[in-house]
Coordinates of C-alpha atoms in Angstrom, one line a residue:
Chain E
M1 CA 0.0 0.0 0.0
T2 CA 2.8 2.4 0.9
A3 CA 4.5 1.7 -2.4
I4 CA 1.3 2.4 -4.3
I5 CA 0.8 5.8 -2.5
N6 CA 4.5 6.6 -3.1
G7 CA 4.0 5.6 -6.8
V8 CA 0.9 7.8 -7.2
L9 CA 2.8 10.8 -5.7
S10 CA 5.9 10.3 -7.9
G11 CA 3.7 9.5 -10.9
S12 CA 2.0 12.9 -10.6
A13 CA 5.3 14.5 -11.8
Y14 CA 5.2 12.4 -15.0
A15 CA 1.5 13.0 -15.3
L16 CA 1.9 16.8 -15.2
I17 CA 4.7 16.7 -17.8
A18 CA 2.6 14.3 -20.0
V19 CA -0.5 16.4 -19.8
G20 CA 1.3 19.5 -21.2
F21 CA 3.0 17.4 -23.8
V22 CA -0.3 15.9 -25.0
M23 CA -1.9 19.4 -25.0
I24 CA 0.7 20.6 -27.5
Y25 CA 0.4 17.4 -29.6
K26 CA -3.4 17.8 -29.7
G27 CA -3.1 21.4 -30.8
S28 CA -0.4 21.1 -33.4
R29 CA 0.3 17.4 -34.0
I30 CA 4.0 18.1 -33.1
F31 CA 6.1 16.1 -30.6
N32 CA 7.6 18.9 -28.6
L33 CA 10.9 17.4 -27.5
A34 CA 11.8 20.8 -25.9
H35 CA 8.7 20.5 -23.6
G36 CA 10.8 19.5 -20.5
E37 CA 13.6 22.1 -21.2
I38 CA 11.2 24.9 -21.8
G39 CA 9.8 24.3 -18.3
A40 CA 13.4 23.9 -17.0
F41 CA 14.3 27.3 -18.4
G42 CA 11.5 28.8 -16.4
L43 CA 12.7 26.9 -13.4
F44 CA 16.2 28.3 -13.7
I45 CA 14.8 31.8 -13.9
A46 CA 12.7 31.1 -10.8
W47 CA 15.7 29.7 -9.0
Y48 CA 17.8 32.8 -10.0
L49 CA 15.2 35.2 -8.8
H50 CA 14.7 33.3 -5.5
N51 CA 18.5 33.4 -5.0
H52 CA 18.3 37.2 -5.4
K53 CA 15.7 37.5 -2.5
V54 CA 12.6 37.4 -4.6
P55 CA 9.8 35.6 -2.6
V56 CA 9.4 32.0 -3.6
L57 CA 5.8 32.3 -4.8
I58 CA 6.6 35.3 -7.0
A59 CA 9.7 33.5 -8.4
F60 CA 7.4 30.5 -9.1
V61 CA 4.9 32.7 -11.0
A62 CA 7.8 34.5 -12.9
G63 CA 9.2 31.1 -13.9
V64 CA 5.9 29.9 -15.2
V65 CA 5.5 33.2 -17.2
V66 CA 9.0 32.8 -18.7
A67 CA 8.3 29.1 -19.7
T68 CA 5.0 30.3 -21.3
L69 CA 6.9 33.1 -23.3
V70 CA 9.6 30.6 -24.4
A71 CA 7.0 28.2 -25.7
I72 CA 5.3 31.1 -27.6
I73 CA 8.6 32.1 -29.1
V74 CA 9.4 28.6 -30.2
E75 CA 6.0 28.3 -31.8
R76 CA 6.2 31.6 -33.6
T77 CA 9.8 31.4 -34.8
L78 CA 10.2 27.7 -35.6
V79 CA 7.0 25.5 -35.5
R80 CA 4.8 27.9 -37.4
R81 CA 7.4 28.1 -40.2
L82 CA 8.1 24.4 -40.4
V83 CA 5.0 22.6 -39.5
D84 CA 3.3 22.8 -42.9
R85 CA 6.5 22.3 -44.9
S86 CA 7.9 19.4 -42.9
P87 CA 6.4 18.3 -39.6
L88 CA 9.5 16.1 -39.1
A89 CA 11.8 19.1 -39.4
A90 CA 9.5 20.9 -36.9
V91 CA 10.0 18.0 -34.4
A92 CA 13.7 18.0 -35.0
S93 CA 13.9 21.7 -34.4
T94 CA 12.3 21.2 -30.9
L95 CA 15.1 18.8 -30.1
G96 CA 17.5 21.6 -31.1
V97 CA 15.7 24.0 -28.9
A98 CA 16.0 21.6 -25.9
F99 CA 19.8 21.4 -26.3
V100 CA 20.2 25.2 -26.9
L101 CA 18.2 25.9 -23.7
A102 CA 20.1 23.2 -21.7
Y103 CA 23.5 24.6 -23.0
Y104 CA 22.5 28.1 -22.0
E105 CA 21.5 26.8 -18.5
F106 CA 24.9 25.1 -18.2
L107 CA 26.7 28.3 -19.2
Q108 CA 24.6 30.7 -17.2
F109 CA 23.8 28.8 -14.1
G110 CA 26.5 26.1 -13.9
V111 CA 26.4 22.3 -13.7
N112 CA 26.2 21.9 -9.9
I113 CA 23.1 20.3 -8.5
K114 CA 20.5 22.8 -7.3
T115 CA 17.3 22.8 -5.1
F116 CA 14.2 24.9 -5.1
P117 CA 12.0 25.5 -2.1
P118 CA 8.4 24.4 -2.1
P119 CA 6.4 27.4 -3.4
F120 CA 3.3 26.6 -1.2
G121 CA 4.9 26.3 2.2
T122 CA 6.2 23.2 4.0
F123 CA 4.3 20.6 6.0
S124 CA 4.3 16.9 6.2
F125 CA 2.3 14.0 7.5
N126 CA 2.8 10.2 7.8
I127 CA 0.8 7.5 6.1
G128 CA 2.1 4.3 7.7
N129 CA 5.9 4.6 7.5
L130 CA 5.7 6.9 4.5
T131 CA 6.3 10.6 5.1
V132 CA 4.3 12.8 2.6
T133 CA 5.6 16.3 2.1
S134 CA 3.6 19.4 1.0
S135 CA 5.7 19.5 -2.3
R136 CA 4.6 16.0 -3.2
I137 CA 1.0 16.7 -2.4
M138 CA 1.1 19.9 -4.4
L139 CA 2.5 18.0 -7.4
L140 CA -0.5 15.6 -7.2
V141 CA -3.0 18.5 -6.7
F142 CA -1.6 20.5 -9.7
A143 CA -1.4 17.4 -11.9
A144 CA -5.0 16.4 -11.2
A145 CA -6.3 20.0 -11.4
T146 CA -4.4 20.8 -14.7
A147 CA -5.5 17.5 -16.3
A148 CA -9.2 18.1 -15.3
G149 CA -9.1 21.8 -16.2
L150 CA -7.5 21.2 -19.6
A151 CA -9.8 18.2 -20.4
V152 CA -12.9 20.3 -19.6
F153 CA -11.5 23.3 -21.4
L154 CA -10.9 21.3 -24.6
K155 CA -14.1 19.3 -24.5
R156 CA -16.6 21.9 -23.3
T157 CA -15.5 25.3 -24.7
K158 CA -15.5 27.0 -28.0
F159 CA -11.7 27.0 -27.9
G160 CA -11.7 23.2 -27.7
L161 CA -13.7 23.1 -30.9
E162 CA -11.3 25.6 -32.4
V163 CA -8.3 23.4 -31.5
T164 CA -10.0 20.2 -32.9
A165 CA -10.9 22.0 -36.1
A166 CA -7.5 23.6 -36.6
V167 CA -5.7 20.3 -36.4
S168 CA -8.3 18.4 -38.4
D169 CA -8.2 20.5 -41.5
K170 CA -6.3 23.8 -41.5
T171 CA -7.8 25.2 -44.7
L172 CA -11.4 24.3 -43.7
A173 CA -10.8 25.8 -40.3
R174 CA -9.5 29.1 -41.8
L175 CA -12.5 29.2 -44.1
S176 CA -14.7 28.8 -41.0
G177 CA -13.2 31.9 -39.5
I178 CA -10.6 30.3 -37.2
R179 CA -7.2 32.0 -36.9
V180 CA -5.3 28.7 -37.0
N181 CA -1.9 30.2 -36.1
R182 CA -3.3 32.1 -33.1
T183 CA -5.1 28.9 -31.9
R184 CA -1.8 26.9 -32.1
M185 CA 0.1 29.7 -30.4
F186 CA -2.4 29.6 -27.5
V187 CA -2.0 25.9 -27.2
W188 CA 1.7 26.2 -27.0
A189 CA 1.4 28.9 -24.4
L190 CA -0.8 26.6 -22.3
G191 CA 1.7 23.8 -22.8
G192 CA 4.6 26.1 -21.8
A193 CA 2.8 27.2 -18.7
T194 CA 2.1 23.5 -17.7
S195 CA 5.8 22.7 -18.4
G196 CA 7.0 25.5 -16.2
I197 CA 4.6 24.5 -13.3
A198 CA 5.8 20.9 -13.6
A199 CA 9.5 21.7 -13.7
I200 CA 9.3 24.0 -10.6
L201 CA 7.2 21.6 -8.6
I202 CA 9.4 18.6 -9.5
A203 CA 12.4 20.7 -8.5
S204 CA 10.8 21.3 -5.1
V205 CA 10.7 17.5 -4.6
N206 CA 14.0 16.5 -6.2
T207 CA 17.2 18.3 -7.0
F208 CA 17.8 19.6 -10.5
T209 CA 20.4 20.3 -13.2
P210 CA 20.2 21.3 -16.9
L211 CA 18.5 18.4 -18.8
S212 CA 17.1 16.8 -15.6
T213 CA 13.5 17.8 -16.6
T214 CA 14.1 16.4 -20.1
L215 CA 14.9 13.1 -18.4
V216 CA 11.5 13.3 -16.6
L217 CA 10.0 14.1 -20.1
I218 CA 11.1 10.7 -21.3
R219 CA 8.8 9.2 -18.7
G220 CA 6.2 11.8 -19.4
L221 CA 6.4 10.8 -23.1
T222 CA 6.0 7.2 -22.1
A223 CA 2.9 8.2 -20.0
A224 CA 1.5 10.1 -23.0
L225 CA 1.9 7.1 -25.3
L226 CA 0.4 4.8 -22.7
G227 CA -2.6 7.1 -22.4
G228 CA -3.2 7.4 -26.1
L229 CA -1.3 10.6 -27.1
T230 CA -4.5 12.7 -27.7
S231 CA -6.1 12.2 -24.4
I232 CA -5.4 14.5 -21.5
T233 CA -7.1 12.1 -19.1
G234 CA -5.0 9.3 -20.6
A235 CA -1.8 11.2 -20.0
F236 CA -2.7 11.7 -16.4
V237 CA -3.6 8.1 -15.8
G238 CA -0.5 7.0 -17.8
G239 CA 1.7 9.1 -15.6
I240 CA 0.3 7.8 -12.4
A241 CA 0.4 4.2 -13.7
I242 CA 4.1 4.6 -14.5
G243 CA 4.8 6.0 -11.0
V244 CA 3.1 3.1 -9.4
V245 CA 4.9 0.5 -11.5
E246 CA 8.2 2.1 -10.7
A247 CA 7.4 2.2 -7.0
L248 CA 6.2 -1.4 -6.9
V249 CA 9.3 -2.6 -8.6
T250 CA 11.6 -0.5 -6.4
A251 CA 9.8 -2.0 -3.3
H252 CA 10.4 -5.5 -4.4
T253 CA 13.9 -5.5 -5.9
T254 CA 17.2 -3.7 -5.4
V255 CA 18.4 -4.4 -8.9
Q256 CA 19.6 -1.1 -10.4
G257 CA 17.5 0.1 -13.4
A258 CA 14.8 -2.5 -12.8
D259 CA 12.1 0.2 -12.2
Y260 CA 13.0 1.9 -15.5
T261 CA 13.0 -1.4 -17.4
A262 CA 9.6 -2.3 -15.9
V263 CA 8.1 0.9 -17.1
F264 CA 9.1 0.2 -20.7
V265 CA 8.0 -3.5 -20.5
V266 CA 4.6 -2.2 -19.3
L267 CA 4.5 0.3 -22.2
L268 CA 5.3 -2.4 -24.8
V269 CA 2.8 -4.9 -23.4
A270 CA 0.1 -2.2 -23.2
L271 CA 0.7 -1.0 -26.7
L272 CA 0.7 -4.6 -28.1
L273 CA -2.6 -5.2 -26.4
R274 CA -4.1 -1.8 -27.2
P275 CA -2.0 0.0 -29.9
Q276 CA -4.1 3.2 -29.6
G277 CA -3.2 3.5 -25.9
I278 CA -5.5 3.2 -22.9
F279 CA -7.6 6.3 -23.8
G280 CA -6.8 6.3 -27.6
G281 CA -9.4 8.0 -29.7
S282 CA -10.8 9.9 -26.7
E283 CA -10.6 13.7 -27.2
A284 CA -10.9 14.6 -23.5
Chain L
M1 CA -20.6 43.5 -56.2
L2 CA -17.3 41.5 -56.6
R3 CA -14.5 42.4 -59.0
L4 CA -11.2 40.8 -59.7
D5 CA -8.8 43.2 -61.5
N6 CA -5.7 41.9 -63.3
V7 CA -5.1 39.1 -60.7
H8 CA -1.9 37.1 -60.9
A9 CA -1.2 34.3 -58.4
F10 CA 1.7 31.9 -57.8
Y11 CA 2.3 28.6 -55.9
G12 CA 6.0 28.9 -55.1
P13 CA 7.7 29.8 -58.4
V14 CA 4.9 28.5 -60.6
Q15 CA 2.4 31.1 -61.8
V16 CA -1.1 29.7 -61.8
L17 CA -3.3 32.7 -62.6
F18 CA -2.5 35.2 -65.3
S19 CA -4.3 38.6 -65.5
I20 CA -7.7 37.4 -64.3
D21 CA -10.5 40.0 -64.7
L22 CA -13.8 38.8 -63.4
E23 CA -17.1 40.2 -62.2
V24 CA -20.0 39.0 -60.1
N25 CA -23.1 41.2 -60.0
D26 CA -25.8 41.3 -57.3
G27 CA -27.9 38.2 -57.4
E28 CA -26.0 36.5 -60.1
I29 CA -24.9 32.8 -60.5
V30 CA -21.5 32.8 -62.2
A31 CA -19.9 29.5 -63.3
L32 CA -16.1 29.0 -63.5
L33 CA -15.4 26.2 -66.0
G34 CA -12.3 24.5 -67.2
T35 CA -10.2 21.3 -66.9
N36 CA -8.2 20.3 -63.9
G37 CA -5.4 22.7 -63.1
A38 CA -7.1 25.6 -65.0
G39 CA -7.1 27.8 -61.9
K40 CA -10.8 27.7 -60.9
T41 CA -10.2 26.7 -57.3
T42 CA -7.3 29.2 -57.0
I43 CA -9.7 32.0 -58.0
L44 CA -12.1 31.0 -55.2
R45 CA -9.1 30.8 -52.8
V46 CA -8.0 34.3 -53.8
I47 CA -11.5 35.7 -53.2
S48 CA -11.9 33.9 -49.8
G49 CA -8.4 35.1 -48.6
V50 CA -6.8 31.6 -48.4
K51 CA -4.5 32.6 -51.3
H52 CA -3.1 36.1 -51.7
P53 CA -2.6 37.4 -55.2
A54 CA 0.9 38.5 -56.2
L55 CA -0.6 41.3 -58.4
G56 CA -4.0 42.8 -59.0
D57 CA -6.9 43.6 -56.8
V58 CA -10.0 42.0 -55.3
V59 CA -12.8 44.5 -54.8
W60 CA -15.9 43.8 -52.8
N61 CA -18.7 46.5 -52.9
G62 CA -16.1 49.1 -53.6
E63 CA -13.6 48.0 -50.9
S64 CA -10.4 46.2 -51.7
I65 CA -10.3 42.9 -49.8
K66 CA -7.0 41.8 -51.3
G67 CA -4.7 40.6 -48.5
L68 CA -7.4 40.1 -45.9
R69 CA -7.3 36.9 -44.0
P70 CA -10.2 34.3 -44.4
P71 CA -11.9 35.3 -41.1
D72 CA -12.0 38.9 -42.2
V73 CA -13.4 37.9 -45.6
L74 CA -15.9 35.7 -43.9
R75 CA -17.0 38.6 -41.8
R76 CA -18.1 40.3 -45.0
R77 CA -20.3 37.3 -45.5
I78 CA -18.3 35.9 -48.4
V79 CA -18.4 32.1 -47.8
Q80 CA -16.4 29.4 -49.5
M81 CA -17.7 25.8 -49.6
P82 CA -14.5 23.8 -50.2
G83 CA -14.4 21.0 -52.8
G84 CA -14.4 17.4 -51.6
R85 CA -14.8 17.2 -47.9
G86 CA -16.2 20.4 -46.3
V87 CA -17.0 19.0 -42.8
F88 CA -14.9 18.1 -39.8
P89 CA -15.4 14.4 -39.7
G90 CA -14.6 13.9 -36.0
M91 CA -17.2 16.4 -34.9
S92 CA -21.0 16.1 -34.6
V93 CA -23.3 17.8 -37.0
Q94 CA -24.1 20.3 -34.2
E95 CA -20.4 21.0 -33.6
N96 CA -19.8 21.5 -37.3
L97 CA -22.5 24.1 -37.4
E98 CA -21.1 25.8 -34.2
V99 CA -17.7 26.1 -35.8
A100 CA -19.3 27.6 -38.9
G101 CA -20.5 30.4 -36.7
F102 CA -17.2 31.3 -35.1
S103 CA -17.3 34.7 -36.8
F104 CA -20.2 35.7 -34.5
G105 CA -17.7 35.9 -31.6
R106 CA -19.5 35.8 -28.2
D107 CA -23.0 36.3 -29.6
S108 CA -24.1 32.8 -28.7
E109 CA -27.8 33.7 -29.0
R110 CA -27.3 34.7 -32.6
L111 CA -25.5 31.4 -33.3
R112 CA -28.2 29.4 -31.6
R113 CA -30.9 31.1 -33.6
R114 CA -29.0 30.6 -36.9
I115 CA -28.4 26.9 -36.2
E116 CA -32.1 26.4 -35.5
A117 CA -33.0 28.3 -38.7
V118 CA -30.6 26.3 -40.8
L119 CA -31.7 22.9 -39.3
E120 CA -35.3 23.9 -40.1
F121 CA -34.1 24.3 -43.7
F122 CA -32.3 20.9 -43.6
P123 CA -34.6 18.7 -41.5
L124 CA -32.6 15.6 -42.4
L125 CA -29.6 17.1 -40.5
A126 CA -31.9 18.1 -37.6
D127 CA -32.6 14.4 -37.1
R128 CA -28.9 13.7 -37.0
R129 CA -27.5 16.7 -35.1
R130 CA -25.7 14.5 -32.5
Q131 CA -24.3 12.2 -35.2
V132 CA -20.6 12.3 -36.0
A133 CA -20.2 14.0 -39.4
G134 CA -17.8 11.4 -40.7
S135 CA -20.5 8.8 -40.4
L136 CA -22.9 10.6 -42.7
S137 CA -23.3 9.6 -46.3
G138 CA -21.4 11.6 -49.0
G139 CA -24.6 13.4 -49.9
Q140 CA -25.5 14.2 -46.3
Q141 CA -21.9 15.5 -45.7
Q142 CA -22.3 17.8 -48.7
M143 CA -25.6 18.9 -47.4
L144 CA -23.9 19.7 -44.1
T145 CA -21.2 21.6 -45.9
L146 CA -24.0 23.7 -47.6
A147 CA -25.8 24.1 -44.2
K148 CA -22.6 25.4 -42.6
S149 CA -22.3 28.1 -45.3
F150 CA -25.9 29.2 -44.5
I151 CA -25.0 29.9 -40.9
V152 CA -23.4 33.3 -41.6
E153 CA -26.2 34.2 -44.1
P154 CA -23.9 34.7 -47.0
K155 CA -24.1 37.5 -49.5
L156 CA -21.7 35.7 -51.9
L157 CA -21.3 31.9 -51.9
L158 CA -18.3 30.3 -53.5
I159 CA -19.0 26.7 -54.3
D160 CA -16.1 24.4 -55.2
E161 CA -17.2 21.1 -56.9
L162 CA -20.7 20.7 -55.6
S163 CA -21.3 17.4 -57.5
L164 CA -18.0 15.7 -56.7
G165 CA -18.7 12.0 -56.0
L166 CA -22.4 12.5 -55.6
A167 CA -25.3 10.6 -57.2
P168 CA -27.3 12.7 -59.8
K169 CA -30.4 12.7 -57.6
I170 CA -28.5 14.2 -54.6
V171 CA -26.9 16.8 -56.9
E172 CA -30.3 17.8 -58.2
E173 CA -31.6 18.3 -54.6
L174 CA -28.5 20.4 -53.7
L175 CA -28.9 22.5 -56.9
E176 CA -32.5 23.2 -55.9
I177 CA -31.4 24.5 -52.6
I178 CA -28.8 26.7 -54.3
I179 CA -31.4 28.1 -56.7
R180 CA -33.7 28.9 -53.7
L181 CA -30.8 30.6 -51.9
N182 CA -30.0 32.6 -55.0
R183 CA -33.7 33.7 -55.3
D184 CA -33.3 35.2 -51.8
G185 CA -30.6 37.4 -53.2
V186 CA -27.4 35.4 -52.6
A187 CA -24.8 35.7 -55.4
V188 CA -23.1 32.4 -56.3
V189 CA -19.8 31.5 -57.9
L190 CA -19.9 27.9 -58.9
V191 CA -16.9 25.8 -59.9
D192 CA -17.8 22.4 -61.3
Q193 CA -16.4 19.8 -63.6
H194 CA -19.8 19.1 -65.1
V195 CA -20.3 21.9 -67.6
D196 CA -23.9 21.1 -68.4
L197 CA -24.8 21.2 -64.8
A198 CA -23.1 24.5 -64.1
L199 CA -24.5 26.1 -67.2
S200 CA -28.0 25.0 -66.4
I201 CA -28.2 27.2 -63.4
A202 CA -25.6 30.0 -64.1
N203 CA -26.4 33.4 -65.6
R204 CA -22.9 33.9 -66.9
A205 CA -19.8 31.7 -67.2
Y206 CA -16.0 32.1 -67.5
F207 CA -14.0 29.4 -69.3
L208 CA -10.5 29.1 -68.0
E209 CA -7.5 27.4 -69.5
R210 CA -4.1 27.1 -67.8
G211 CA -4.7 30.1 -65.5
E212 CA -6.2 32.4 -68.1
I213 CA -9.7 33.3 -69.0
R214 CA -10.3 32.1 -72.6
F215 CA -13.8 33.5 -73.0
S216 CA -16.9 34.5 -71.0
G217 CA -20.5 35.3 -71.7
P218 CA -24.1 34.6 -70.8
A219 CA -24.6 30.9 -69.9
K220 CA -27.6 30.6 -72.3
K221 CA -25.4 31.5 -75.3
L222 CA -22.5 29.3 -74.2
R223 CA -24.7 26.3 -73.7
G224 CA -25.1 25.9 -77.5
R225 CA -21.5 26.5 -78.4
D226 CA -20.1 23.0 -78.5
D227 CA -17.2 24.3 -80.6
L228 CA -16.0 26.6 -77.9
L229 CA -16.3 24.0 -75.1
R230 CA -14.5 21.4 -77.2
S231 CA -11.6 23.8 -77.9
V232 CA -11.1 24.6 -74.2
F233 CA -11.5 21.1 -72.9
L234 CA -9.4 19.5 -75.6
A235 CA -6.7 22.1 -75.2
G236 CA -6.8 21.5 -71.4
A237 CA -6.6 17.8 -71.9
R238 CA -3.6 18.1 -74.3
A239 CA -1.7 20.4 -71.8

């Protein structure tokens, strides 16, 4: 039981990353490989501000705003120009962005391991012999709230229809009065904000370095695939499932890398049994 | 009402329209005819703002609309019905109609009223408003495409390949709807591969060949000119 609770809490980090990744995929049909590093860039700015006596909550908000702006810049300068000509080039360019951002973080902030304080105060309680901290609870709360909010937003609002129309048929969407580029930019902004929130909250639980959020993105991407790629709910469930699998394996073996291997075995088996993912085809 | 003055257009380095002069008057049905690749669809795209001309002007009721984006053109109630598939297949009939009214902005009451009015006009769609558009038959999808264009109460309707892939009976029904719409004062530009069909309802027609207007005139007169039709379509086929 303790392992499962532990897994749900760690899985919420993957879920939060996966939800933003899926949001961008749903709105532009692009695998944003810079998703983790865009958030990390916001995190480094938040860390820098906090180190210069800015209150942690303000630093958190500033970091999220910076991540949002970086996502908008990436969409406007690269994705918009490449997506129609060569979607593959657009995906490759996001990998380039990830490395450029990581390299900048190395140069500007150094390679040493850093920490970021919990933005929403510190408290803890015990469940059995497991100590649950405020940071881990906030990760779960934010992951669930973001997933629920985005799912409702996409399913029940006019903007959700706009996003579906814009990725379904660009020309038809434009003829229907939809500003396709603006819609995609807004989706990227939401994805950037989610990535910033995820990176900062993950950093309040673990330590961080440049590229550490991109490593979390690999699990987030696995969660997104497990959930069905176009389903926000699927991404959330996928993230939690991965966290639980990792925790269960870690609780039962000390073999190094077994948790990681188990995650990919689960992914492969799940995709063999259900190639469209757990929630594949669902738009929420 | 609508005038194209000396319009030239390119796709990359390839010029596809050469010095197009075209007019649509109030309440007219104008047919654009020609073989594949003649430039008919590009002319519709230039009018609706999907394609911007490299040279020339597009004038709507005295105002230049050249360079406007499709949402701005749509706001002037110029509506293009795209050729082939004109619906979002993953959305329901209702959602497709809602998307067609995006130009109303936050006026959801106006949108609701228009959707009800349109569904009254298309009772077959009213019975299927929760059905996913992709599961409708080809004729029903084309009917939904037409219904979508009614949402904004068009002043000018640009129709690209109305009859594409449809049974003659369905085409006849759709043509009747267009004629009724035209009687209510909506001008129509009709692009269709079926010359007889287009000329049967058009007031005037333009014949295009490789991006140029070869000749134009009243549809009645052109209907009997097999020699002209043959020369355009054979030249197009040889190109």
